[in-house]
C-alpha cells in the first residue's frame, strides 16, 4: 500500500509540474494594426556623470544645465511624440541618440508607455559620447529571440568609433519571425562628401547581415529603421544597402519613405531644406505579404504635426528642438518620428 501511495503521489507531483510549465507559456497577443515607431530623440541623456563617456554637457553643473526637471520634461515630450495619433501604444519602438539602458527604463516607465509591458533590447556602443541605439518591445506581443550589436569600423581610420547597429530577432503571433535593425549611421559633420565613407561602411555592415539572413531564408521579414544620416537617393542607401523605391521590381529591400523625400518632405530640416534621414526599409517578402506580415507604402508615415514643429520668423517650420546651441527651448527633438503599421 505504501508503494502504491508513493507512486500515486509521484504521478501527481509530476502532472502538477508539467501543468505549471505549460501554464508559463503564454500565447502572444495579436500584432495587427499595431505600430512600429522609429525616432531620433535628440540626446536623451540622464543627469548622472558617467566617467567613461563624454556627457559633461548633460549634467546639472554642465554647459547645458541639464537638470532632473528638464529631463522629465523631455520624457513627457518623447512619450507624446512616440504615441501621437495612436490609439494603442506601439508594439516596437526603435530609438536613436539614447545614452544608456537607464534612460530606456525611465522612458518605458513614463506616462502612457508605462501601461504597456515593454522589454528592452540594448547594448552599449563604442561611441565616444556614449550614444547608443535601443529598442522597446511589447512583451505581450513580441518574443525576443536574440540580439547583437553590429560594429561599424574602418581599417583606414583605426581610431574611428561610432554607434553600433542594433540587430534584434523576434517572434510575433503565429510563430512569425521578424528581423529588426536600429541604425544611427555616422553624421555629416565635416561635410557630406568628406564623411560619406563612414556611412558607406555602415551600409556595408547592415547589408552583409541582411544578405546572411536572406541566404538562410529568402522570404525573411526584415525591417531596418533609424537615422541613416543619408537620404534615399544617396550612395550609401541606394547603391550599397541597395534599398530602392517600391516600384523597383528587382530590389529585395524597399525604402518606404523614398516618395516622401522626392516630394520635398522629410524627417529633418537642414538650413530650410527638408529631407528624409530617418527610414523604414523593408524586405520584399513583407511588401508582398508572403511570410505572414504585410506592409505597404502608405503604412509608413512621417509624423508631421504642429506640436512637434517650431515656426520660424519667416513662417517656415522645422522640428521643435530641446536645445539650440546652448539655449534651452524645451522642445521635442531635431527629428520627427516615423510610424509603420503592422498587418
Short mmCIF file of C-alpha atoms in Angstrom, two decimals:
data_model
loop_
_atom_site.label_atom_id
_atom_site.label_comp_id
_atom_site.label_asym_id
_atom_site.label_seq_id
_atom_site.Cartn_x
_atom_site.Cartn_y
_atom_site.Cartn_z
CA UNK A 1 0.00 0.00 0.00
CA UNK A 2 2.85 2.36 0.86
CA UNK A 3 4.49 1.77 -2.52
CA UNK A 4 1.18 2.42 -4.34
CA UNK A 5 0.61 5.61 -2.32
CA UNK A 6 4.13 6.89 -3.02
CA UNK A 7 3.80 6.08 -6.75
CA UNK A 8 0.47 7.93 -6.91
CA UNK A 9 1.99 10.92 -5.13
CA UNK A 10 4.90 10.97 -7.58
CA UNK A 11 2.49 10.91 -10.54
CA UNK A 12 0.50 13.78 -9.01
CA UNK A 13 3.62 15.91 -8.45
CA UNK A 14 4.81 15.15 -11.98
CA UNK A 15 1.48 16.16 -13.51
CA UNK A 16 1.37 19.38 -11.48
CA UNK A 17 4.92 20.19 -12.63
CA UNK A 18 4.02 19.63 -16.31
CA UNK A 19 0.87 21.73 -15.95
CA UNK A 20 2.84 24.54 -14.31
CA UNK A 21 5.40 24.51 -17.11
CA UNK A 22 2.67 24.66 -19.74
CA UNK A 23 0.96 27.44 -17.85
CA UNK A 24 4.03 29.65 -18.07
CA UNK A 25 3.97 29.59 -21.87
CA UNK A 26 1.59 32.42 -22.66
CA UNK A 27 0.39 32.84 -26.23
CA UNK A 28 1.45 36.07 -27.92
CA UNK A 29 -1.28 38.63 -28.48
CA UNK A 30 -2.21 39.91 -31.98
CA UNK A 31 0.03 42.45 -33.70
CA UNK A 32 -2.43 43.53 -36.42
CA UNK A 33 -2.76 47.32 -36.73
CA UNK A 34 -0.08 47.93 -34.09
CA UNK A 35 2.64 50.46 -34.90
CA UNK A 36 6.39 50.32 -35.13
CA UNK A 37 7.80 53.76 -34.29
CA UNK A 38 11.33 54.94 -35.06
CA UNK A 39 12.60 58.15 -33.51
CA UNK A 40 15.87 60.05 -33.17
CA UNK A 41 15.15 61.54 -29.75
CA UNK A 42 17.99 64.11 -29.82
CA UNK A 43 20.33 63.48 -26.92
CA UNK A 44 18.35 61.60 -24.31
CA UNK A 45 20.91 61.79 -21.51
CA UNK A 46 20.35 61.22 -17.82
CA UNK A 47 21.72 63.70 -15.27
CA UNK A 48 24.35 61.32 -13.84
CA UNK A 49 28.03 61.70 -14.69
CA UNK A 50 29.44 58.64 -16.44
CA UNK A 51 33.27 58.84 -16.35
CA UNK A 52 33.53 56.51 -19.35
CA UNK A 53 31.75 58.79 -21.84
CA UNK A 54 31.73 62.45 -22.80
CA UNK A 55 28.49 63.51 -21.10
CA UNK A 56 29.71 66.56 -19.15
CA UNK A 57 27.41 68.98 -21.00
CA UNK A 58 24.36 66.99 -19.91
CA UNK A 59 24.79 67.45 -16.16
CA UNK A 60 23.13 69.93 -13.78
CA UNK A 61 26.51 71.67 -13.47
CA UNK A 62 27.30 71.38 -17.18
CA UNK A 63 27.13 73.86 -20.03
CA UNK A 64 23.52 72.93 -20.84
CA UNK A 65 22.35 72.92 -17.20
CA UNK A 66 20.65 69.55 -17.74
CA UNK A 67 18.52 69.16 -14.60
CA UNK A 68 16.08 66.48 -13.43
CA UNK A 69 13.24 68.88 -14.21
CA UNK A 70 14.38 69.32 -17.82
CA UNK A 71 14.96 65.57 -18.12
CA UNK A 72 11.38 64.85 -17.04
CA UNK A 73 10.01 67.43 -19.49
CA UNK A 74 12.00 65.65 -22.20
CA UNK A 75 10.47 62.30 -21.20
CA UNK A 76 6.98 63.85 -21.26
CA UNK A 77 7.56 65.15 -24.77
CA UNK A 78 9.07 61.94 -26.10
CA UNK A 79 6.15 59.84 -24.86
CA UNK A 80 3.76 62.30 -26.50
CA UNK A 81 5.63 62.21 -29.81
CA UNK A 82 6.08 58.42 -29.84
CA UNK A 83 2.36 57.79 -29.25
CA UNK A 84 1.00 60.67 -31.32
CA UNK A 85 -2.27 59.79 -33.11
CA UNK A 86 -2.05 56.16 -31.93
CA UNK A 87 -4.92 54.56 -30.00
CA UNK A 88 -2.65 51.79 -28.76
CA UNK A 89 0.96 52.13 -27.70
CA UNK A 90 3.47 50.94 -30.33
CA UNK A 91 4.41 47.28 -30.39
CA UNK A 92 8.02 48.22 -31.27
CA UNK A 93 9.89 51.48 -30.59
CA UNK A 94 13.31 51.93 -32.22
CA UNK A 95 15.24 54.74 -30.53
CA UNK A 96 18.32 56.66 -31.60
CA UNK A 97 20.55 59.01 -29.55
CA UNK A 98 19.94 57.45 -26.15
CA UNK A 99 22.73 57.46 -23.57
CA UNK A 100 22.23 54.08 -21.90
CA UNK A 101 19.81 51.40 -20.76
CA UNK A 102 18.81 53.56 -17.79
CA UNK A 103 17.14 56.22 -19.94
CA UNK A 104 15.26 53.49 -21.82
CA UNK A 105 14.00 52.20 -18.48
CA UNK A 106 12.88 55.70 -17.47
CA UNK A 107 11.14 56.20 -20.81
CA UNK A 108 9.23 52.91 -20.80
CA UNK A 109 8.02 53.61 -17.26
CA UNK A 110 6.90 57.15 -18.10
CA UNK A 111 3.40 58.40 -18.91
CA UNK A 112 1.17 56.17 -21.01
CA UNK A 113 4.10 53.97 -22.07
CA UNK A 114 4.04 52.53 -18.53
CA UNK A 115 0.71 50.86 -19.38
CA UNK A 116 2.47 48.52 -21.83
CA UNK A 117 4.68 45.63 -20.74
CA UNK A 118 7.80 46.79 -22.58
CA UNK A 119 11.04 44.88 -22.64
CA UNK A 120 14.39 46.46 -23.53
CA UNK A 121 16.88 45.47 -26.22
CA UNK A 122 20.12 47.40 -25.80
CA UNK A 123 23.88 47.01 -25.77
CA UNK A 124 26.45 49.74 -25.19
CA UNK A 125 28.21 51.14 -28.27
CA UNK A 126 31.82 52.39 -28.54
CA UNK A 127 30.67 55.93 -29.46
CA UNK A 128 32.77 58.46 -27.52
CA UNK A 129 29.72 60.39 -26.33
CA UNK A 130 28.08 57.19 -25.13
CA UNK A 131 25.32 57.45 -27.74
CA UNK A 132 23.55 54.14 -28.41
CA UNK A 133 20.62 52.65 -30.28
CA UNK A 134 17.87 50.91 -28.34
CA UNK A 135 14.59 49.12 -28.82
CA UNK A 136 11.46 48.75 -26.68
CA UNK A 137 9.12 45.86 -27.47
CA UNK A 138 5.72 44.87 -26.13
CA UNK A 139 6.46 41.57 -24.40
CA UNK A 140 2.82 40.50 -24.68
CA UNK A 141 3.08 40.59 -28.50
CA UNK A 142 6.75 40.13 -29.29
CA UNK A 143 9.10 37.43 -28.05
CA UNK A 144 12.79 38.30 -28.11
CA UNK A 145 14.85 35.51 -29.70
CA UNK A 146 18.26 37.17 -29.92
CA UNK A 147 20.05 40.50 -30.24
CA UNK A 148 23.53 41.65 -31.16
CA UNK A 149 25.49 44.77 -31.93
CA UNK A 150 26.91 45.08 -35.45
CA UNK A 151 30.10 47.11 -35.15
CA UNK A 152 30.94 49.71 -37.80
CA UNK A 153 34.72 50.03 -38.17
CA UNK A 154 37.00 51.37 -40.89
CA UNK A 155 40.50 49.91 -41.33
CA UNK A 156 41.88 53.15 -42.76
CA UNK A 157 40.63 55.07 -39.70
CA UNK A 158 41.81 52.90 -36.76
CA UNK A 159 40.56 55.29 -34.05
CA UNK A 160 37.10 55.64 -35.63
CA UNK A 161 34.27 54.99 -33.17
CA UNK A 162 30.56 55.27 -33.90
CA UNK A 163 27.24 53.78 -32.92
CA UNK A 164 26.80 50.06 -33.41
CA UNK A 165 23.79 48.89 -35.40
CA UNK A 166 21.40 47.07 -33.06
CA UNK A 167 20.06 43.86 -34.58
CA UNK A 168 17.10 42.13 -32.92
CA UNK A 169 15.42 38.88 -33.94
CA UNK A 170 11.98 38.21 -32.54
CA UNK A 171 8.73 36.33 -32.90
CA UNK A 172 5.19 37.61 -33.39
CA UNK A 173 1.88 35.78 -33.01
CA UNK A 174 1.62 32.65 -35.11
CA UNK A 175 5.34 31.93 -34.98
CA UNK A 176 6.12 34.71 -37.46
CA UNK A 177 9.79 35.67 -37.17
CA UNK A 178 10.86 39.27 -37.81
CA UNK A 179 14.35 40.78 -38.05
CA UNK A 180 14.77 44.36 -36.84
CA UNK A 181 17.72 46.72 -37.33
CA UNK A 182 18.01 50.02 -35.41
CA UNK A 183 20.50 52.26 -37.20
CA UNK A 184 22.26 55.50 -36.37
CA UNK A 185 24.81 55.94 -39.11
CA UNK A 186 27.72 58.42 -38.80
CA UNK A 187 26.80 62.07 -39.14
CA UNK A 188 27.65 64.52 -41.93
CA UNK A 189 29.89 66.52 -39.65
CA UNK A 190 32.90 67.78 -41.59
CA UNK A 191 30.94 67.80 -44.83
CA UNK A 192 28.59 65.41 -46.63
CA UNK A 193 31.16 64.23 -49.18
CA UNK A 194 34.06 64.08 -46.73
CA UNK A 195 32.08 61.95 -44.25
CA UNK A 196 30.38 59.71 -46.84
CA UNK A 197 32.89 56.87 -46.44
CA UNK A 198 31.66 56.37 -42.88
CA UNK A 199 28.03 55.94 -43.86
CA UNK A 200 29.02 53.70 -46.74
CA UNK A 201 30.77 51.44 -44.25
CA UNK A 202 27.66 51.36 -42.03
CA UNK A 203 25.63 50.41 -45.11
CA UNK A 204 28.08 47.59 -45.89
CA UNK A 205 27.74 46.20 -42.36
CA UNK A 206 23.93 46.30 -42.49
CA UNK A 207 23.83 44.81 -45.99
CA UNK A 208 26.13 41.93 -45.01
CA UNK A 209 23.78 40.95 -42.18
CA UNK A 210 20.73 41.28 -44.46
CA UNK A 211 22.43 39.03 -47.03
CA UNK A 212 23.14 36.40 -44.38
CA UNK A 213 19.50 36.45 -43.25
CA UNK A 214 18.14 36.22 -46.81
CA UNK A 215 20.54 33.39 -47.64
CA UNK A 216 19.10 31.37 -44.76
CA UNK A 217 15.51 32.42 -45.55
CA UNK A 218 14.77 34.21 -48.86
CA UNK A 219 11.32 35.14 -47.53
CA UNK A 220 12.59 36.66 -44.27
CA UNK A 221 10.64 39.53 -42.71
CA UNK A 222 13.17 42.36 -42.31
CA UNK A 223 12.69 45.96 -41.12
CA UNK A 224 15.55 48.46 -41.00
CA UNK A 225 14.79 51.70 -39.18
CA UNK A 226 16.55 54.65 -37.59
CA UNK A 227 18.58 57.70 -38.57
CA UNK A 228 20.77 56.86 -41.57
CA UNK A 229 22.08 60.45 -41.90
CA UNK A 230 21.65 59.99 -45.65
CA UNK A 231 18.69 60.38 -47.98
CA UNK A 232 17.02 57.63 -50.05
CA UNK A 233 18.92 58.74 -53.17
CA UNK A 234 22.37 58.87 -51.55
CA UNK A 235 25.02 56.29 -52.43
CA UNK A 236 25.04 54.56 -49.03
CA UNK A 237 21.32 53.80 -49.14
CA UNK A 238 20.78 53.46 -52.90
CA UNK A 239 23.92 51.64 -54.09
CA UNK A 240 25.45 49.96 -51.02
CA UNK A 241 22.47 48.98 -48.87
CA UNK A 242 20.56 48.62 -52.18
CA UNK A 243 17.29 49.95 -50.79
CA UNK A 244 15.12 51.08 -53.69
CA UNK A 245 11.75 52.66 -54.33
CA UNK A 246 8.79 50.30 -54.06
CA UNK A 247 8.28 50.48 -57.83
CA UNK A 248 11.61 48.71 -58.40
CA UNK A 249 10.64 45.12 -59.21
CA UNK A 250 14.19 43.79 -58.83
CA UNK A 251 15.07 45.11 -55.36
CA UNK A 252 14.99 42.92 -52.27
CA UNK A 253 14.93 45.95 -49.93
CA UNK A 254 12.35 48.73 -50.33
CA UNK A 255 12.54 52.24 -48.84
CA UNK A 256 9.00 53.16 -47.85
CA UNK A 257 9.71 56.89 -47.41
CA UNK A 258 11.57 57.44 -50.69
CA UNK A 259 8.48 59.01 -52.24
CA UNK A 260 8.19 61.48 -49.35
CA UNK A 261 11.76 62.60 -49.95
CA UNK A 262 11.12 63.09 -53.68
CA UNK A 263 8.06 65.18 -52.78
CA UNK A 264 10.16 67.55 -50.67
CA UNK A 265 9.03 66.16 -47.33
CA UNK A 266 11.31 64.96 -44.58
CA UNK A 267 12.08 63.97 -41.01
CA UNK A 268 14.78 66.62 -40.55
CA UNK A 269 15.31 70.18 -41.69
CA UNK A 270 18.79 71.46 -42.52
CA UNK A 271 19.11 75.15 -43.44
CA UNK A 272 15.50 75.29 -44.58
CA UNK A 273 15.61 72.06 -46.60
CA UNK A 274 13.52 69.08 -45.55
CA UNK A 275 14.91 65.61 -46.19
CA UNK A 276 14.29 62.01 -45.18
CA UNK A 277 17.16 60.93 -42.95
CA UNK A 278 15.02 58.51 -40.92
CA UNK A 279 13.93 55.46 -42.86
CA UNK A 280 11.72 52.40 -42.83
CA UNK A 281 13.31 49.90 -45.19
CA UNK A 282 11.65 46.51 -45.54
CA UNK A 283 12.31 43.22 -47.29
CA UNK A 284 10.25 42.42 -50.37
CA UNK A 285 8.70 39.47 -48.50
CA UNK A 286 6.90 41.90 -46.19
CA UNK A 287 5.80 44.12 -49.04
CA UNK A 288 4.28 41.11 -50.81
CA UNK A 289 2.88 39.64 -47.59
CA UNK A 290 4.44 36.28 -48.44
CA UNK A 291 5.53 35.33 -44.92
CA UNK A 292 2.69 36.28 -42.60
CA UNK A 293 3.34 40.03 -42.28
CA UNK A 294 2.35 42.67 -44.81
CA UNK A 295 3.30 46.32 -45.09
CA UNK A 296 2.51 48.82 -47.83
CA UNK A 297 3.91 52.28 -48.69
CA UNK A 298 1.01 54.18 -47.10
CA UNK A 299 1.52 52.21 -43.88
CA UNK A 300 4.70 54.25 -43.28
CA UNK A 301 4.29 57.93 -42.38
CA UNK A 302 6.26 60.87 -41.09
CA UNK A 303 4.53 62.30 -38.01
CA UNK A 304 4.32 65.89 -39.23
CA UNK A 305 2.24 67.54 -36.50
CA UNK A 306 2.16 71.17 -35.37
CA UNK A 307 3.02 70.29 -31.76
CA UNK A 308 6.33 68.81 -32.92
CA UNK A 309 7.22 71.85 -35.04
CA UNK A 310 8.67 75.30 -34.46
CA UNK A 311 7.58 78.20 -36.69
CA UNK A 312 10.46 80.50 -37.57
CA UNK A 313 10.29 84.25 -38.20
CA UNK A 314 9.93 83.76 -41.94
CA UNK A 315 6.97 81.43 -41.41
CA UNK A 316 8.86 78.24 -42.29
CA UNK A 317 8.75 75.28 -39.95
CA UNK A 318 11.30 72.87 -38.53
CA UNK A 319 11.29 70.25 -35.75
CA UNK A 320 10.98 71.79 -32.29
CA UNK A 321 14.30 71.05 -30.61
CA UNK A 322 15.29 70.68 -26.97
CA UNK A 323 18.26 73.00 -27.42
CA UNK A 324 19.50 75.48 -29.98
CA UNK A 325 23.21 75.65 -29.28
CA UNK A 326 23.34 76.19 -25.51
CA UNK A 327 19.88 77.81 -25.40
CA UNK A 328 17.18 75.66 -23.82
CA UNK A 329 13.93 75.65 -25.82
CA UNK A 330 12.25 72.69 -24.16
CA UNK A 331 11.08 71.16 -27.43
CA UNK A 332 10.89 67.56 -28.59
CA UNK A 333 13.72 66.64 -30.97
CA UNK A 334 15.52 67.87 -34.07
CA UNK A 335 13.96 64.93 -35.95
CA UNK A 336 10.35 63.89 -36.46
CA UNK A 337 9.20 60.38 -35.52
CA UNK A 338 8.07 57.91 -38.18
CA UNK A 339 5.37 55.26 -37.84
CA UNK A 340 4.77 51.96 -39.60
CA UNK A 341 1.56 49.96 -39.14
CA UNK A 342 1.91 46.17 -38.98
CA UNK A 343 -0.70 43.98 -40.68
#
